Amino acid sequence: MPMVFRAAPPLSAALAAWEPANRALTSLVSVATLPGWWTERHLLFVLCALCSSVVAALTWGAILRHRMRQQTDILRRTMEEEAARERRRAFVERERGRVLEAINSSMPLEQVLGMITSFISEQMNGLCCWCVPHNGGILGCNKTRGVDLPVEGMPHTRRDIHSSSGEQLGIFILDGVHPPGDPLAGSELLDLGVSLAALAIDNRRLYEDLIHRSEYDQLTEIPNRFLLECRISSSLTSAQRHQQRFALIYIDLDRFKRINDQYGHRIGDVFLQKVARRLTDRLRSRDTLARVGGDEFIALIPIVRDRSEAEEIARRLENCFESPFVIDDLILQGSASVGVAIYPEDGGDAHELKLVADAAMYSSKQKVEGYHRHEREFF
């Protein structure tokens, strides 16, 4: 089939067809670009709204940053203060542990109380502290002022020291009034010092009582066998080092059982107490009199020149029975048998010396009993 070609419409005809649309578009653009009162008013309103929003956002942002900075500073200060309190509490606990170790050690009570008052003084910004136990003495920190106690009329804090049973043990004094604020710097810290002082005094009193009970006879209040053995050991070491002599004098009361049987144990106990007092008065301060049995005593003379000096001391002990013992309405006449042993002539250790002294005492007792038996037979 033959192809048919149509001629294109002329260009002028196409332009003529688009002319109305072109005029409408041109008029629209001209209207949009030309300023008018309605358009400017809306644009100004939009610009003002945008500026107000920006200013409000910037202001609110600044307020938020300020509040966050304040809260951050408060939180940081709180954390720093809490950390400081924790460090201080840890330090106080360490010092408290150190003081407790000192309380449970053999450190003298004066040093322990000095540690406590110095510790409290350091934690109380240098305020001086004192502890005044009832047994006498003023102990404590006093580095800044030349007085023993706060001046009369000056402000000070005073707390009584009580034991766990409620007994008053002393007084704890702070020179001034504790600062307010952190309780660790005030009343709580002062209470800690008072409780530590009470524990130190009470424990040391209990410790000394136990030591006394373990070393001294409860009836006569003179050394017992344990303390005598310790002192004999010391005398033996000293005598060996310095080539000296010491003596043991064994003392056994005669017919003590008769006193108990006839007058009762209370009279017998008082009789033993009076005998111990008399024997102690006849000895020197460096000598030791110990009760080693019911009616048996041993005197340790740590330094003697020779046997004659030891025998002279023994005679002095025997003579203390010359005067009768007055107990209530009773007048009792006592006597004792005495034996002497000298180091190193009679033995090289405590056991040998006591055996020799006991044998000498027993020999003396037989003579006394033989004399009394002969006296009874004669009459």
PDB file of C-alpha atoms in Angstrom, residues 11-184:
ATOM      1  CA  LEU A  11       4.783  27.321  13.033  1.00  0.00           C
ATOM      2  CA  SER A  12       2.683  30.399  13.164  1.00  0.00           C
ATOM      3  CA  ALA A  13      -0.376  28.315  13.695  1.00  0.00           C
ATOM      4  CA  ALA A  14       1.239  26.540  16.705  1.00  0.00           C
ATOM      5  CA  LEU A  15       2.304  29.766  18.305  1.00  0.00           C
ATOM      6  CA  ALA A  16      -1.094  31.163  17.814  1.00  0.00           C
ATOM      7  CA  ALA A  17      -2.555  28.172  19.663  1.00  0.00           C
ATOM      8  CA  TRP A  18      -0.262  28.702  22.741  1.00  0.00           C
ATOM      9  CA  GLU A  19      -0.754  32.446  22.948  1.00  0.00           C
ATOM     10  CA  PRO A  20      -3.695  32.473  25.409  1.00  0.00           C
ATOM     11  CA  ALA A  21      -1.868  30.194  27.914  1.00  0.00           C
ATOM     12  CA  ASN A  22       1.245  32.293  27.690  1.00  0.00           C
ATOM     13  CA  ARG A  23      -0.659  35.488  28.486  1.00  0.00           C
ATOM     14  CA  ALA A  24      -2.316  33.917  31.546  1.00  0.00           C
ATOM     15  CA  LEU A  25       1.014  32.689  32.954  1.00  0.00           C
ATOM     16  CA  THR A  26       2.631  36.049  32.401  1.00  0.00           C
ATOM     17  CA  SER A  27      -0.157  37.875  34.171  1.00  0.00           C
ATOM     18  CA  LEU A  28       0.068  35.445  37.164  1.00  0.00           C
ATOM     19  CA  VAL A  29       3.826  35.952  37.571  1.00  0.00           C
ATOM     20  CA  SER A  30       3.427  39.680  37.331  1.00  0.00           C
ATOM     21  CA  VAL A  31       0.785  39.643  40.040  1.00  0.00           C
ATOM     22  CA  ALA A  32       3.000  37.522  42.364  1.00  0.00           C
ATOM     23  CA  THR A  33       6.041  39.705  41.851  1.00  0.00           C
ATOM     24  CA  LEU A  34       4.361  43.000  42.272  1.00  0.00           C
ATOM     25  CA  PRO A  35       4.182  44.059  46.000  1.00  0.00           C
ATOM     26  CA  GLY A  36       0.849  44.751  47.517  1.00  0.00           C
ATOM     27  CA  TRP A  37      -0.474  45.635  50.994  1.00  0.00           C
ATOM     28  CA  TRP A  38      -1.985  42.179  51.502  1.00  0.00           C
ATOM     29  CA  THR A  39       1.194  40.344  50.578  1.00  0.00           C
ATOM     30  CA  GLU A  40       3.495  42.540  52.716  1.00  0.00           C
ATOM     31  CA  ARG A  41       1.234  42.225  55.745  1.00  0.00           C
ATOM     32  CA  HIS A  42       1.260  38.475  55.618  1.00  0.00           C
ATOM     33  CA  LEU A  43       5.003  38.342  55.046  1.00  0.00           C
ATOM     34  CA  LEU A  44       5.672  40.628  58.023  1.00  0.00           C
ATOM     35  CA  PHE A  45       3.410  38.543  60.204  1.00  0.00           C
ATOM     36  CA  VAL A  46       5.208  35.375  59.175  1.00  0.00           C
ATOM     37  CA  LEU A  47       8.635  36.958  59.779  1.00  0.00           C
ATOM     38  CA  CYS A  48       7.599  38.245  63.229  1.00  0.00           C
ATOM     39  CA  ALA A  49       6.219  34.850  64.157  1.00  0.00           C
ATOM     40  CA  LEU A  50       9.448  33.196  63.059  1.00  0.00           C
ATOM     41  CA  CYS A  51      11.598  35.710  64.980  1.00  0.00           C
ATOM     42  CA  SER A  52       9.446  35.301  68.095  1.00  0.00           C
ATOM     43  CA  SER A  53       9.771  31.527  67.849  1.00  0.00           C
ATOM     44  CA  VAL A  54      13.539  31.791  67.482  1.00  0.00           C
ATOM     45  CA  VAL A  55      13.836  34.197  70.427  1.00  0.00           C
ATOM     46  CA  ALA A  56      11.568  32.010  72.552  1.00  0.00           C
ATOM     47  CA  ALA A  57      13.558  28.907  71.636  1.00  0.00           C
ATOM     48  CA  LEU A  58      16.873  30.640  72.418  1.00  0.00           C
ATOM     49  CA  THR A  59      15.524  31.973  75.724  1.00  0.00           C
ATOM     50  CA  TRP A  60      14.136  28.633  76.758  1.00  0.00           C
ATOM     51  CA  GLY A  61      17.393  26.961  75.769  1.00  0.00           C
ATOM     52  CA  ALA A  62      19.352  29.439  77.903  1.00  0.00           C
ATOM     53  CA  ILE A  63      17.014  28.850  80.845  1.00  0.00           C
ATOM     54  CA  LEU A  64      17.374  25.095  80.460  1.00  0.00           C
ATOM     55  CA  ARG A  65      21.162  25.360  80.274  1.00  0.00           C
ATOM     56  CA  HIS A  66      21.200  27.537  83.412  1.00  0.00           C
ATOM     57  CA  ARG A  67      18.962  25.124  85.302  1.00  0.00           C
ATOM     58  CA  MET A  68      20.995  22.158  84.158  1.00  0.00           C
ATOM     59  CA  ARG A  69      24.187  23.924  85.208  1.00  0.00           C
ATOM     60  CA  GLN A  70      22.689  24.696  88.618  1.00  0.00           C
ATOM     61  CA  GLN A  71      21.491  21.132  89.073  1.00  0.00           C
ATOM     62  CA  THR A  72      24.845  19.818  87.894  1.00  0.00           C
ATOM     63  CA  ASP A  73      26.685  22.066  90.361  1.00  0.00           C
ATOM     64  CA  ILE A  74      24.361  21.026  93.179  1.00  0.00           C
ATOM     65  CA  LEU A  75      24.777  17.374  92.277  1.00  0.00           C
ATOM     66  CA  ARG A  76      28.570  17.762  92.054  1.00  0.00           C
ATOM     67  CA  ARG A  77      28.754  19.544  95.400  1.00  0.00           C
ATOM     68  CA  THR A  78      26.507  16.920  96.969  1.00  0.00           C
ATOM     69  CA  MET A  79      28.653  14.126  95.590  1.00  0.00           C
ATOM     70  CA  GLU A  80      31.847  15.867  96.749  1.00  0.00           C
ATOM     71  CA  GLU A  81      30.416  16.435 100.227  1.00  0.00           C
ATOM     72  CA  GLU A  82      29.233  12.838 100.418  1.00  0.00           C
ATOM     73  CA  ALA A  83      32.613  11.602  99.231  1.00  0.00           C
ATOM     74  CA  ALA A  84      34.306  13.803 101.851  1.00  0.00           C
ATOM     75  CA  ARG A  85      31.981  12.448 104.544  1.00  0.00           C
ATOM     76  CA  GLU A  86      32.692   8.891 103.432  1.00  0.00           C
ATOM     77  CA  ARG A  87      36.435   9.538 103.522  1.00  0.00           C
ATOM     78  CA  ARG A  88      36.059  11.054 106.954  1.00  0.00           C
ATOM     79  CA  ARG A  89      33.925   8.173 108.168  1.00  0.00           C
ATOM     80  CA  ALA A  90      36.517   5.741 106.819  1.00  0.00           C
ATOM     81  CA  PHE A  91      39.271   7.679 108.587  1.00  0.00           C
ATOM     82  CA  VAL A  92      37.266   7.737 111.819  1.00  0.00           C
ATOM     83  CA  GLU A  93      36.688   3.987 111.554  1.00  0.00           C
ATOM     84  CA  ARG A  94      40.401   3.376 110.958  1.00  0.00           C
ATOM     85  CA  GLU A  95      41.302   5.493 113.982  1.00  0.00           C
ATOM     86  CA  ARG A  96      38.598   3.780 116.015  1.00  0.00           C
ATOM     87  CA  GLY A  97      40.069   0.412 115.089  1.00  0.00           C
ATOM     88  CA  ARG A  98      43.540   1.624 116.083  1.00  0.00           C
ATOM     89  CA  VAL A  99      42.212   2.797 119.438  1.00  0.00           C
ATOM     90  CA  LEU A 100      40.403  -0.518 119.978  1.00  0.00           C
ATOM     91  CA  GLU A 101      43.647  -2.372 119.305  1.00  0.00           C
ATOM     92  CA  ALA A 102      45.350  -0.185 121.902  1.00  0.00           C
ATOM     93  CA  ILE A 103      42.531  -0.829 124.375  1.00  0.00           C
ATOM     94  CA  ASN A 104      42.947  -4.591 123.968  1.00  0.00           C
ATOM     95  CA  SER A 105      46.737  -4.404 124.240  1.00  0.00           C
ATOM     96  CA  SER A 106      48.994  -3.973 127.256  1.00  0.00           C
ATOM     97  CA  MET A 107      49.441  -0.253 126.572  1.00  0.00           C
ATOM     98  CA  PRO A 108      49.070   1.811 129.774  1.00  0.00           C
ATOM     99  CA  LEU A 109      45.653   3.344 130.297  1.00  0.00           C
ATOM    100  CA  GLU A 110      47.107   6.866 130.353  1.00  0.00           C
ATOM    101  CA  GLN A 111      48.470   6.440 126.814  1.00  0.00           C
ATOM    102  CA  VAL A 112      45.212   4.955 125.534  1.00  0.00           C
ATOM    103  CA  LEU A 113      43.145   7.843 126.904  1.00  0.00           C
ATOM    104  CA  GLY A 114      45.712  10.244 125.450  1.00  0.00           C
ATOM    105  CA  MET A 115      45.193   8.648 122.019  1.00  0.00           C
ATOM    106  CA  ILE A 116      41.426   9.033 122.342  1.00  0.00           C
ATOM    107  CA  THR A 117      41.510  12.700 123.387  1.00  0.00           C
ATOM    108  CA  SER A 118      44.093  13.579 120.711  1.00  0.00           C
ATOM    109  CA  PHE A 119      41.983  11.867 118.048  1.00  0.00           C
ATOM    110  CA  ILE A 120      38.820  13.705 119.096  1.00  0.00           C
ATOM    111  CA  SER A 121      40.716  17.001 119.300  1.00  0.00           C
ATOM    112  CA  GLU A 122      42.019  16.617 115.727  1.00  0.00           C
ATOM    113  CA  GLN A 123      38.546  15.873 114.411  1.00  0.00           C
ATOM    114  CA  MET A 124      37.027  18.813 116.316  1.00  0.00           C
ATOM    115  CA  ASN A 125      39.186  21.453 114.610  1.00  0.00           C
ATOM    116  CA  GLY A 126      41.812  21.473 117.348  1.00  0.00           C
ATOM    117  CA  LEU A 127      39.508  21.889 120.362  1.00  0.00           C
ATOM    118  CA  CYS A 128      41.255  20.460 123.406  1.00  0.00           C
ATOM    119  CA  CYS A 129      39.819  17.397 125.121  1.00  0.00           C
ATOM    120  CA  TRP A 130      40.389  15.997 128.596  1.00  0.00           C
ATOM    121  CA  CYS A 131      39.480  12.769 130.310  1.00  0.00           C
ATOM    122  CA  VAL A 132      39.279  12.772 134.104  1.00  0.00           C
ATOM    123  CA  PRO A 133      38.974   9.198 135.472  1.00  0.00           C
ATOM    124  CA  HIS A 134      37.663   8.713 138.981  1.00  0.00           C
ATOM    125  CA  ASN A 135      40.906   7.077 140.068  1.00  0.00           C
ATOM    126  CA  GLY A 136      42.687  10.433 139.735  1.00  0.00           C
ATOM    127  CA  GLY A 137      44.692  12.300 137.145  1.00  0.00           C
ATOM    128  CA  ILE A 138      43.793  14.587 134.255  1.00  0.00           C
ATOM    129  CA  LEU A 139      44.566  13.000 130.902  1.00  0.00           C
ATOM    130  CA  GLY A 140      44.172  14.510 127.495  1.00  0.00           C
ATOM    131  CA  CYS A 141      45.254  16.873 124.772  1.00  0.00           C
ATOM    132  CA  ASN A 142      46.336  20.316 125.922  1.00  0.00           C
ATOM    133  CA  LYS A 143      48.751  21.724 123.335  1.00  0.00           C
ATOM    134  CA  THR A 144      47.357  25.179 122.749  1.00  0.00           C
ATOM    135  CA  ARG A 145      46.678  26.444 126.253  1.00  0.00           C
ATOM    136  CA  GLY A 146      48.661  26.376 129.451  1.00  0.00           C
ATOM    137  CA  VAL A 147      45.862  25.193 131.719  1.00  0.00           C
ATOM    138  CA  ASP A 148      44.862  21.788 132.966  1.00  0.00           C
ATOM    139  CA  LEU A 149      41.120  22.281 132.509  1.00  0.00           C
ATOM    140  CA  PRO A 150      38.853  24.850 130.809  1.00  0.00           C
ATOM    141  CA  VAL A 151      38.915  28.207 132.536  1.00  0.00           C
ATOM    142  CA  GLU A 152      35.957  28.811 134.819  1.00  0.00           C
ATOM    143  CA  GLY A 153      33.206  30.586 132.914  1.00  0.00           C
ATOM    144  CA  MET A 154      34.499  29.600 129.470  1.00  0.00           C
ATOM    145  CA  PRO A 155      32.144  27.528 127.295  1.00  0.00           C
ATOM    146  CA  HIS A 156      32.856  23.826 127.347  1.00  0.00           C
ATOM    147  CA  THR A 157      31.051  20.533 126.785  1.00  0.00           C
ATOM    148  CA  ARG A 158      31.015  17.981 129.607  1.00  0.00           C
ATOM    149  CA  ARG A 159      29.964  14.349 129.337  1.00  0.00           C
ATOM    150  CA  ASP A 160      29.918  11.696 132.048  1.00  0.00           C
ATOM    151  CA  ILE A 161      31.689   8.409 131.314  1.00  0.00           C
ATOM    152  CA  HIS A 162      29.643   5.369 132.366  1.00  0.00           C
ATOM    153  CA  SER A 163      30.425   1.686 132.283  1.00  0.00           C
ATOM    154  CA  SER A 164      28.128  -0.881 130.697  1.00  0.00           C
ATOM    155  CA  SER A 165      26.585  -1.473 134.136  1.00  0.00           C
ATOM    156  CA  GLY A 166      25.874   2.244 134.629  1.00  0.00           C
ATOM    157  CA  GLU A 167      28.721   2.970 137.039  1.00  0.00           C
ATOM    158  CA  GLN A 168      30.302   6.386 136.541  1.00  0.00           C
ATOM    159  CA  LEU A 169      33.958   6.027 135.552  1.00  0.00           C
ATOM    160  CA  GLY A 170      34.951   9.641 134.974  1.00  0.00           C
ATOM    161  CA  ILE A 171      34.311  12.819 132.986  1.00  0.00           C
ATOM    162  CA  PHE A 172      35.027  13.698 129.347  1.00  0.00           C
ATOM    163  CA  ILE A 173      35.489  17.433 128.726  1.00  0.00           C
ATOM    164  CA  LEU A 174      35.673  19.360 125.435  1.00  0.00           C
ATOM    165  CA  ASP A 175      37.116  22.883 125.576  1.00  0.00           C
ATOM    166  CA  GLY A 176      34.343  24.767 123.757  1.00  0.00           C
ATOM    167  CA  VAL A 177      31.093  23.872 122.028  1.00  0.00           C
ATOM    168  CA  HIS A 178      31.163  21.429 119.143  1.00  0.00           C
ATOM    169  CA  PRO A 179      30.395  23.013 115.748  1.00  0.00           C
ATOM    170  CA  PRO A 180      26.992  22.443 114.126  1.00  0.00           C
ATOM    171  CA  GLY A 181      26.509  20.763 110.785  1.00  0.00           C
ATOM    172  CA  ASP A 182      28.036  17.418 110.006  1.00  0.00           C
ATOM    173  CA  PRO A 183      27.218  15.107 112.937  1.00  0.00           C
ATOM    174  CA  LEU A 184      30.657  13.550 112.631  1.00  0.00           C
TER     175      LEU A 184
END
